[in-house]
Amino acid sequence: MSEMKKIKNLKEFSTSADRFEGANLLCPGCAHSIIVREVLNATNDPLILSASTGCLEVCTAVYPYTSWDNSWIHIGFENSSTAIAGAEAMYKARKRKGKLPESCEGKTPKFVAFGGDGATYDIGFQWISGCFERGHDMMYVCLDNEVYANTGGQRSSATPIGASTTTSPAGRVSYGEKMHKKDIVQIMAAHGAPYVAQVAPNKWKDMVKKIQKGFATEGPVFINAMSACTTEWKFAPDDTIAVSDLATDSLVFPLYEIENGTKLTITYRPKNKVPVRDYLGAQGRFKHLFKPEYEYLIDEWQKRVDAYWEYLQRREEASV
């Protein structure tokens, strides 16, 4: 049985014991630390963690120091999922053979892998897919900041159309990224995973509820967490939550969950939906879209977001 924390309010949650220390080198305003703290503080169970190479890893484990008050392993860019799946398989094997240390008796750990969008959508996708096909009892959390932020701000397949990055720069002959963002949540749901969800740190109750639901689920769980990046999205460090609010309230980043590959439930419906234009306008990576020659892309963004929201609502209705 999972030992989930009963959290009444944000004050109580923010002052609960941390397993991810505040001392790290992440950028001021980085949403990664908010997300990781929420994941780790959602349970009292022992945790076995892995992290792919990326912003989270390089900023939290600068030898000889670490921010992790857990069993934690840094592995390659592509295979944090494989490392944690191996640990999970080893634990099950030793438990079956009665070879667990006495200190582990009665304590069932949770196995969690973290990776950025580059390590998830691109470089590590086949590894994650394999873990989900094999049915490992683990959670994979994608810290989705829509860019290779750790290595220079290059585009990934999570980068949305029109964003300016170092490898898809906006200029006189280009409006930036030409491709639409890959729908990783639907792809992972198509694996038949028992639980897949999309979360955002500004909606902390929704996020903690989904994390706890994931921990209580047997089998592979995928969490896609929007992680607004002050450095590459180009907004002020103290605007992280405001930009995150714009993402969820414009429905650019809708919050929902999918169970067993089919049952879709929308978990947040904004009372005051804001235009996609407001979300784009808050970030320097999209400033060129407000030039007359590229304004049509903002209209295309809005139409695409509206169409996807309609699709999710139809899916939810069909799931009842």
Tab-separated table of N, CA, C and O in Angstrom, residues 121-219:
chain	number	residue	atom	x	y	z
A	121	TYR	N	10.883	13.182	-25.535
A	121	TYR	CA	10.245	13.216	-26.841
A	121	TYR	C	11.176	12.661	-27.921
A	121	TYR	O	10.713	12.100	-28.910
A	122	ASP	N	12.480	12.874	-27.738
A	122	ASP	CA	13.441	12.580	-28.807
A	122	ASP	C	14.395	11.449	-28.440
A	122	ASP	O	14.149	10.295	-28.730
A	123	ILE	N	15.480	11.784	-27.755
A	123	ILE	CA	16.611	10.878	-27.581
A	123	ILE	C	16.237	9.598	-26.837
A	123	ILE	O	16.716	8.520	-27.163
A	124	GLY	N	15.393	9.714	-25.828
A	124	GLY	CA	15.089	8.548	-25.007
A	124	GLY	C	13.754	7.887	-25.277
A	124	GLY	O	13.339	6.996	-24.522
A	125	PHE	N	13.085	8.293	-26.369
A	125	PHE	CA	11.718	7.799	-26.559
A	125	PHE	C	11.635	6.279	-26.671
A	125	PHE	O	10.761	5.645	-26.074
A	126	GLN	N	12.546	5.662	-27.430
A	126	GLN	CA	12.449	4.207	-27.609
A	126	GLN	C	12.665	3.461	-26.292
A	126	GLN	O	12.067	2.410	-26.060
A	127	TRP	N	13.494	4.024	-25.419
A	127	TRP	CA	13.741	3.401	-24.122
A	127	TRP	C	12.487	3.470	-23.243
A	127	TRP	O	12.139	2.492	-22.565
A	128	ILE	N	11.852	4.621	-23.239
A	128	ILE	CA	10.622	4.782	-22.457
A	128	ILE	C	9.531	3.863	-22.994
A	128	ILE	O	8.831	3.180	-22.235
A	129	SER	N	9.399	3.829	-24.312
A	129	SER	CA	8.403	2.969	-24.947
A	129	SER	C	8.615	1.509	-24.557
A	129	SER	O	7.660	0.786	-24.258
A	130	GLY	N	9.880	1.075	-24.534
A	130	GLY	CA	10.175	-0.298	-24.144
A	130	GLY	C	9.783	-0.584	-22.706
A	130	GLY	O	9.237	-1.649	-22.397
A	131	CYS	N	10.051	0.367	-21.798
A	131	CYS	CA	9.671	0.191	-20.396
A	131	CYS	C	8.164	0.042	-20.246
A	131	CYS	O	7.676	-0.772	-19.450
A	132	PHE	N	7.428	0.830	-21.008
A	132	PHE	CA	5.968	0.777	-20.928
A	132	PHE	C	5.436	-0.495	-21.570
A	132	PHE	O	4.463	-1.080	-21.088
A	133	GLU	N	6.058	-0.949	-22.632
A	133	GLU	CA	5.638	-2.210	-23.255
A	133	GLU	C	5.839	-3.378	-22.287
A	133	GLU	O	4.990	-4.273	-22.198
A	134	ARG	N	6.954	-3.352	-21.550
A	134	ARG	CA	7.254	-4.449	-20.618
A	134	ARG	C	6.433	-4.355	-19.338
A	134	ARG	O	6.375	-5.310	-18.565
A	135	GLY	N	5.828	-3.197	-19.084
A	135	GLY	CA	4.928	-3.063	-17.943
A	135	GLY	C	5.598	-2.859	-16.605
A	135	GLY	O	5.068	-3.271	-15.565
A	136	HIS	N	6.758	-2.217	-16.579
A	136	HIS	CA	7.438	-1.968	-15.307
A	136	HIS	C	6.573	-1.105	-14.394
A	136	HIS	O	5.867	-0.200	-14.847
A	137	ASP	N	6.664	-1.381	-13.095
A	137	ASP	CA	5.925	-0.608	-12.091
A	137	ASP	C	6.756	0.626	-11.748
A	137	ASP	O	7.569	0.608	-10.816
A	138	MET	N	6.568	1.699	-12.502
A	138	MET	CA	7.412	2.883	-12.393
A	138	MET	C	6.648	4.110	-12.868
A	138	MET	O	5.620	4.004	-13.538
A	139	MET	N	7.168	5.276	-12.510
A	139	MET	CA	6.613	6.542	-12.992
A	139	MET	C	7.696	7.275	-13.776
A	139	MET	O	8.836	7.372	-13.327
A	140	TYR	N	7.324	7.766	-14.940
A	140	TYR	CA	8.240	8.599	-15.715
A	140	TYR	C	7.664	10.010	-15.755
A	140	TYR	O	6.511	10.209	-16.153
A	141	VAL	N	8.473	10.985	-15.348
A	141	VAL	CA	8.047	12.389	-15.327
A	141	VAL	C	8.863	13.161	-16.350
A	141	VAL	O	10.097	13.251	-16.242
A	142	CYS	N	8.184	13.727	-17.344
A	142	CYS	CA	8.838	14.587	-18.328
A	142	CYS	C	8.720	16.032	-17.881
A	142	CYS	O	7.617	16.549	-17.685
A	143	LEU	N	9.876	16.680	-17.700
A	143	LEU	CA	9.922	18.107	-17.380
A	143	LEU	C	9.955	18.852	-18.708
A	143	LEU	O	11.005	19.064	-19.308
A	144	ASP	N	8.785	19.243	-19.171
A	144	ASP	CA	8.602	19.713	-20.547
A	144	ASP	C	8.770	21.223	-20.653
A	144	ASP	O	7.824	21.981	-20.465
A	145	ASN	N	10.001	21.658	-20.970
A	145	ASN	CA	10.214	23.084	-21.215
A	145	ASN	C	10.391	23.391	-22.705
A	145	ASN	O	10.825	24.479	-23.071
A	146	GLU	N	10.049	22.420	-23.543
A	146	GLU	CA	9.891	22.616	-24.992
A	146	GLU	C	11.167	23.036	-25.722
A	146	GLU	O	11.101	23.647	-26.779
A	147	VAL	N	12.343	22.666	-25.138
A	147	VAL	CA	13.595	23.057	-25.780
A	147	VAL	C	14.742	22.322	-25.086
A	147	VAL	O	14.613	21.903	-23.933
A	148	TYR	N	15.859	22.146	-25.793
A	148	TYR	CA	17.064	21.606	-25.157
A	148	TYR	C	17.736	22.748	-24.387
A	148	TYR	O	18.730	23.332	-24.836
A	149	ALA	N	17.214	23.054	-23.211
A	149	ALA	CA	17.650	24.239	-22.475
A	149	ALA	C	19.062	24.092	-21.917
A	149	ALA	O	19.775	25.079	-21.752
A	150	ASN	N	19.461	22.858	-21.608
A	150	ASN	CA	20.762	22.641	-20.975
A	150	ASN	C	21.934	22.775	-21.943
A	150	ASN	O	23.053	23.070	-21.532
A	151	THR	N	21.691	22.579	-23.220
A	151	THR	CA	22.800	22.497	-24.182
A	151	THR	C	22.829	23.637	-25.189
A	151	THR	O	23.488	23.535	-26.223
A	152	GLY	N	22.089	24.708	-24.928
A	152	GLY	CA	22.179	25.861	-25.807
A	152	GLY	C	20.876	26.364	-26.385
A	152	GLY	O	20.870	27.286	-27.197
A	153	GLY	N	19.763	25.761	-26.000
A	153	GLY	CA	18.466	26.255	-26.465
A	153	GLY	C	18.068	25.802	-27.846
A	153	GLY	O	17.418	26.543	-28.598
A	154	GLN	N	18.438	24.549	-28.219
A	154	GLN	CA	18.050	24.028	-29.522
A	154	GLN	C	16.596	23.535	-29.512
A	154	GLN	O	16.053	23.208	-28.462
A	155	ARG	N	16.010	23.463	-30.677
A	155	ARG	CA	14.637	22.975	-30.764
A	155	ARG	C	14.586	21.472	-30.513
A	155	ARG	O	15.558	20.738	-30.747
A	156	SER	N	13.473	21.005	-29.987
A	156	SER	CA	13.194	19.581	-29.853
A	156	SER	C	11.852	19.319	-30.512
A	156	SER	O	11.199	20.248	-31.010
A	157	SER	N	11.418	18.077	-30.521
A	157	SER	CA	10.099	17.813	-31.101
A	157	SER	C	8.981	18.211	-30.142
A	157	SER	O	7.801	18.021	-30.441
A	158	ALA	N	9.343	18.792	-28.999
A	158	ALA	CA	8.360	19.406	-28.109
A	158	ALA	C	8.229	20.899	-28.362
A	158	ALA	O	7.345	21.552	-27.814
A	159	THR	N	9.117	21.463	-29.183
A	159	THR	CA	9.081	22.899	-29.462
A	159	THR	C	7.877	23.241	-30.341
A	159	THR	O	7.688	22.629	-31.386
A	160	PRO	N	7.062	24.192	-29.939
A	160	PRO	CA	5.868	24.529	-30.727
A	160	PRO	C	6.199	25.386	-31.940
A	160	PRO	O	7.230	26.078	-31.981
A	161	ILE	N	5.323	25.358	-32.906
A	161	ILE	CA	5.515	26.114	-34.143
A	161	ILE	C	5.659	27.609	-33.839
A	161	ILE	O	4.978	28.165	-32.975
A	162	GLY	N	6.592	28.240	-34.539
A	162	GLY	CA	6.794	29.673	-34.398
A	162	GLY	C	7.784	30.087	-33.340
A	162	GLY	O	8.207	31.249	-33.307
A	163	ALA	N	8.206	29.153	-32.465
A	163	ALA	CA	9.165	29.509	-31.425
A	163	ALA	C	10.542	29.725	-32.040
A	163	ALA	O	10.963	28.989	-32.927
A	164	SER	N	11.237	30.716	-31.545
A	164	SER	CA	12.600	30.979	-32.003
A	164	SER	C	13.579	30.274	-31.073
A	164	SER	O	13.565	30.490	-29.858
A	165	THR	N	14.414	29.400	-31.631
A	165	THR	CA	15.445	28.707	-30.854
A	165	THR	C	16.778	28.877	-31.578
A	165	THR	O	16.837	29.417	-32.685
A	166	THR	N	17.840	28.356	-30.993
A	166	THR	CA	19.148	28.511	-31.632
A	166	THR	C	19.279	27.699	-32.915
A	166	THR	O	20.096	28.025	-33.773
A	167	THR	N	18.483	26.644	-33.047
A	167	THR	CA	18.526	25.845	-34.283
A	167	THR	C	17.298	26.049	-35.154
A	167	THR	O	17.195	25.450	-36.228
A	168	SER	N	16.371	26.864	-34.704
A	168	SER	CA	15.234	27.282	-35.542
A	168	SER	C	15.004	28.776	-35.286
A	168	SER	O	13.960	29.173	-34.780
A	169	PRO	N	16.009	29.596	-35.633
A	169	PRO	CA	15.933	31.024	-35.289
A	169	PRO	C	14.959	31.787	-36.175
A	169	PRO	O	14.834	31.513	-37.372
A	170	ALA	N	14.259	32.727	-35.566
A	170	ALA	CA	13.404	33.627	-36.336
A	170	ALA	C	14.265	34.739	-36.917
A	170	ALA	O	15.227	35.186	-36.297
A	171	GLY	N	13.935	35.162	-38.133
A	171	GLY	CA	14.706	36.228	-38.774
A	171	GLY	C	14.012	36.705	-40.029
A	171	GLY	O	12.795	36.561	-40.177
A	172	ARG	N	14.790	37.239	-40.955
A	172	ARG	CA	14.211	37.808	-42.180
A	172	ARG	C	13.569	36.753	-43.073
A	172	ARG	O	12.638	37.052	-43.818
A	173	VAL	N	14.050	35.511	-43.012
A	173	VAL	CA	13.542	34.484	-43.921
A	173	VAL	C	12.818	33.358	-43.188
A	173	VAL	O	12.432	32.377	-43.808
A	174	SER	N	12.628	33.475	-41.887
A	174	SER	CA	12.010	32.392	-41.126
A	174	SER	C	11.223	32.942	-39.947
A	174	SER	O	11.620	33.932	-39.330
A	175	TYR	N	10.132	32.276	-39.613
A	175	TYR	CA	9.369	32.631	-38.425
A	175	TYR	C	9.725	31.718	-37.250
A	175	TYR	O	9.049	31.709	-36.219
A	176	GLY	N	10.807	30.949	-37.386
A	176	GLY	CA	11.221	30.077	-36.294
A	176	GLY	C	10.845	28.628	-36.564
A	176	GLY	O	10.864	28.175	-37.711
A	177	GLU	N	10.521	27.902	-35.510
A	177	GLU	CA	10.209	26.478	-35.625
A	177	GLU	C	9.062	26.237	-36.613
A	177	GLU	O	8.025	26.896	-36.559
A	178	LYS	N	9.273	25.277	-37.510
A	178	LYS	CA	8.287	25.005	-38.564
A	178	LYS	C	7.318	23.871	-38.232
A	178	LYS	O	6.270	23.734	-38.848
A	179	MET	N	7.684	23.043	-37.270
A	179	MET	CA	6.885	21.859	-36.965
A	179	MET	C	5.971	22.104	-35.765
A	179	MET	O	6.262	22.926	-34.892
A	180	HIS	N	4.874	21.354	-35.723
A	180	HIS	CA	3.998	21.395	-34.550
A	180	HIS	C	4.545	20.477	-33.468
A	180	HIS	O	5.226	19.495	-33.746
A	181	LYS	N	4.238	20.792	-32.243
A	181	LYS	CA	4.690	20.007	-31.100
A	181	LYS	C	4.119	18.591	-31.138
A	181	LYS	O	2.940	18.389	-31.404
A	182	LYS	N	4.967	17.629	-30.844
A	182	LYS	CA	4.550	16.226	-30.780
A	182	LYS	C	3.585	16.027	-29.608
A	182	LYS	O	3.790	16.579	-28.520
A	183	ASP	N	2.553	15.232	-29.799
A	183	ASP	CA	1.567	14.975	-28.740
A	183	ASP	C	2.008	13.754	-27.930
A	183	ASP	O	1.497	12.646	-28.105
A	184	ILE	N	2.942	13.967	-27.023
A	184	ILE	CA	3.541	12.860	-26.284
A	184	ILE	C	2.552	12.171	-25.357
A	184	ILE	O	2.637	10.950	-25.132
A	185	VAL	N	1.595	12.917	-24.803
A	185	VAL	CA	0.641	12.316	-23.868
A	185	VAL	C	-0.217	11.275	-24.585
A	185	VAL	O	-0.420	10.159	-24.092
A	186	GLN	N	-0.717	11.620	-25.761
A	186	GLN	CA	-1.538	10.669	-26.512
A	186	GLN	C	-0.704	9.474	-26.987
A	186	GLN	O	-1.199	8.343	-27.044
A	187	ILE	N	0.557	9.725	-27.313
A	187	ILE	CA	1.440	8.636	-27.740
A	187	ILE	C	1.648	7.640	-26.602
A	187	ILE	O	1.579	6.422	-26.804
A	188	MET	N	1.889	8.149	-25.398
A	188	MET	CA	2.094	7.242	-24.268
A	188	MET	C	0.799	6.551	-23.877
A	188	MET	O	0.806	5.376	-23.472
A	189	ALA	N	-0.321	7.237	-24.002
A	189	ALA	CA	-1.605	6.593	-23.721
A	189	ALA	C	-1.863	5.451	-24.694
A	189	ALA	O	-2.466	4.431	-24.336
A	190	ALA	N	-1.389	5.610	-25.933
A	190	ALA	CA	-1.581	4.574	-26.950
A	190	ALA	C	-0.824	3.289	-26.621
A	190	ALA	O	-1.088	2.239	-27.220
A	191	HIS	N	0.110	3.359	-25.670
A	191	HIS	CA	0.789	2.151	-25.208
A	191	HIS	C	-0.130	1.288	-24.340
A	191	HIS	O	0.239	0.176	-23.968
A	192	GLY	N	-1.297	1.846	-23.991
A	192	GLY	CA	-2.195	1.130	-23.088
A	192	GLY	C	-1.788	1.269	-21.638
A	192	GLY	O	-2.196	0.463	-20.793
A	193	ALA	N	-0.966	2.285	-21.336
A	193	ALA	CA	-0.505	2.498	-19.970
A	193	ALA	C	-1.693	2.696	-19.031
A	193	ALA	O	-2.686	3.329	-19.405
A	194	PRO	N	-1.612	2.172	-17.817
A	194	PRO	CA	-2.739	2.306	-16.899
A	194	PRO	C	-3.040	3.742	-16.496
A	194	PRO	O	-4.172	4.075	-16.196
A	195	TYR	N	-1.993	4.608	-16.505
A	195	TYR	CA	-2.256	5.995	-16.132
A	195	TYR	C	-1.270	6.927	-16.821
A	195	TYR	O	-0.042	6.742	-16.744
A	196	VAL	N	-1.830	7.946	-17.486
A	196	VAL	CA	-1.061	8.988	-18.168
A	196	VAL	C	-1.740	10.308	-17.841
A	196	VAL	O	-2.978	10.389	-17.837
A	197	ALA	N	-0.953	11.348	-17.558
A	197	ALA	CA	-1.567	12.627	-17.196
A	197	ALA	C	-0.684	13.792	-17.607
A	197	ALA	O	0.534	13.658	-17.751
A	198	GLN	N	-1.332	14.932	-17.791
A	198	GLN	CA	-0.637	16.182	-18.076
A	198	GLN	C	-0.877	17.126	-16.900
A	198	GLN	O	-2.017	17.283	-16.447
A	199	VAL	N	0.211	17.758	-16.411
A	199	VAL	CA	0.113	18.589	-15.218
A	199	VAL	C	0.873	19.888	-15.429
A	199	VAL	O	1.657	20.027	-16.368
A	200	ALA	N	0.641	20.841	-14.530
A	200	ALA	CA	1.350	22.123	-14.550
A	200	ALA	C	1.549	22.582	-13.113
A	200	ALA	O	0.653	22.405	-12.272
A	201	PRO	N	2.709	23.164	-12.791
A	201	PRO	CA	3.013	23.495	-11.397
A	201	PRO	C	2.130	24.564	-10.789
A	201	PRO	O	2.009	24.642	-9.562
A	202	ASN	N	1.514	25.414	-11.609
A	202	ASN	CA	0.628	26.451	-11.073
A	202	ASN	C	-0.659	25.873	-10.514
A	202	ASN	O	-1.290	26.459	-9.641
A	203	LYS	N	-1.065	24.701	-11.000
A	203	LYS	CA	-2.255	24.013	-10.482
A	203	LYS	C	-1.762	22.877	-9.585
A	203	LYS	O	-1.820	21.707	-9.924
A	204	TRP	N	-1.279	23.259	-8.403
A	204	TRP	CA	-0.556	22.299	-7.568
A	204	TRP	C	-1.449	21.207	-6.999
A	204	TRP	O	-1.041	20.049	-6.878
A	205	LYS	N	-2.706	21.532	-6.659
A	205	LYS	CA	-3.599	20.501	-6.136
A	205	LYS	C	-3.903	19.446	-7.196
A	205	LYS	O	-3.901	18.242	-6.914
A	206	ASP	N	-4.157	19.907	-8.413
A	206	ASP	CA	-4.393	18.989	-9.531
A	206	ASP	C	-3.168	18.106	-9.750
A	206	ASP	O	-3.286	16.902	-9.958
A	207	MET	N	-1.990	18.724	-9.662
A	207	MET	CA	-0.755	17.986	-9.897
A	207	MET	C	-0.520	16.935	-8.815
A	207	MET	O	-0.237	15.765	-9.125
A	208	VAL	N	-0.648	17.310	-7.554
A	208	VAL	CA	-0.403	16.373	-6.468
A	208	VAL	C	-1.416	15.222	-6.509
A	208	VAL	O	-1.061	14.058	-6.283
A	209	LYS	N	-2.652	15.536	-6.814
A	209	LYS	CA	-3.677	14.497	-6.912
A	209	LYS	C	-3.313	13.479	-7.998
A	209	LYS	O	-3.445	12.260	-7.802
A	210	LYS	N	-2.816	13.962	-9.129
A	210	LYS	CA	-2.440	13.056	-10.212
A	210	LYS	C	-1.194	12.250	-9.874
A	210	LYS	O	-1.101	11.058	-10.205
A	211	ILE	N	-0.227	12.897	-9.238
A	211	ILE	CA	0.981	12.180	-8.828
A	211	ILE	C	0.611	11.069	-7.848
A	211	ILE	O	1.093	9.932	-7.955
A	212	GLN	N	-0.232	11.372	-6.885
A	212	GLN	CA	-0.640	10.360	-5.913
A	212	GLN	C	-1.439	9.245	-6.578
A	212	GLN	O	-1.291	8.070	-6.226
A	213	LYS	N	-2.251	9.606	-7.549
A	213	LYS	CA	-2.987	8.590	-8.294
A	213	LYS	C	-2.018	7.704	-9.074
A	213	LYS	O	-2.186	6.487	-9.152
A	214	GLY	N	-0.983	8.332	-9.633
A	214	GLY	CA	0.034	7.573	-10.334
A	214	GLY	C	0.788	6.641	-9.422
A	214	GLY	O	1.055	5.483	-9.773
A	215	PHE	N	1.148	7.110	-8.222
A	215	PHE	CA	1.854	6.266	-7.260
A	215	PHE	C	0.996	5.079	-6.823
A	215	PHE	O	1.521	4.009	-6.499
A	216	ALA	N	-0.310	5.281	-6.790
A	216	ALA	CA	-1.212	4.209	-6.364
A	216	ALA	C	-1.539	3.235	-7.491
A	216	ALA	O	-2.195	2.215	-7.262
A	217	THR	N	-1.059	3.527	-8.686
A	217	THR	CA	-1.332	2.689	-9.852
A	217	THR	C	-0.237	1.650	-10.026
A	217	THR	O	0.950	1.957	-9.943
A	218	GLU	N	-0.619	0.432	-10.284
A	218	GLU	CA	0.354	-0.623	-10.559
A	218	GLU	C	0.658	-0.650	-12.051
A	218	GLU	O	-0.249	-0.719	-12.870
A	219	GLY	N	1.927	-0.556	-12.385
A	219	GLY	CA	2.323	-0.544	-13.786
A	219	GLY	C	2.939	0.781	-14.177
A	219	GLY	O	3.122	1.679	-13.340
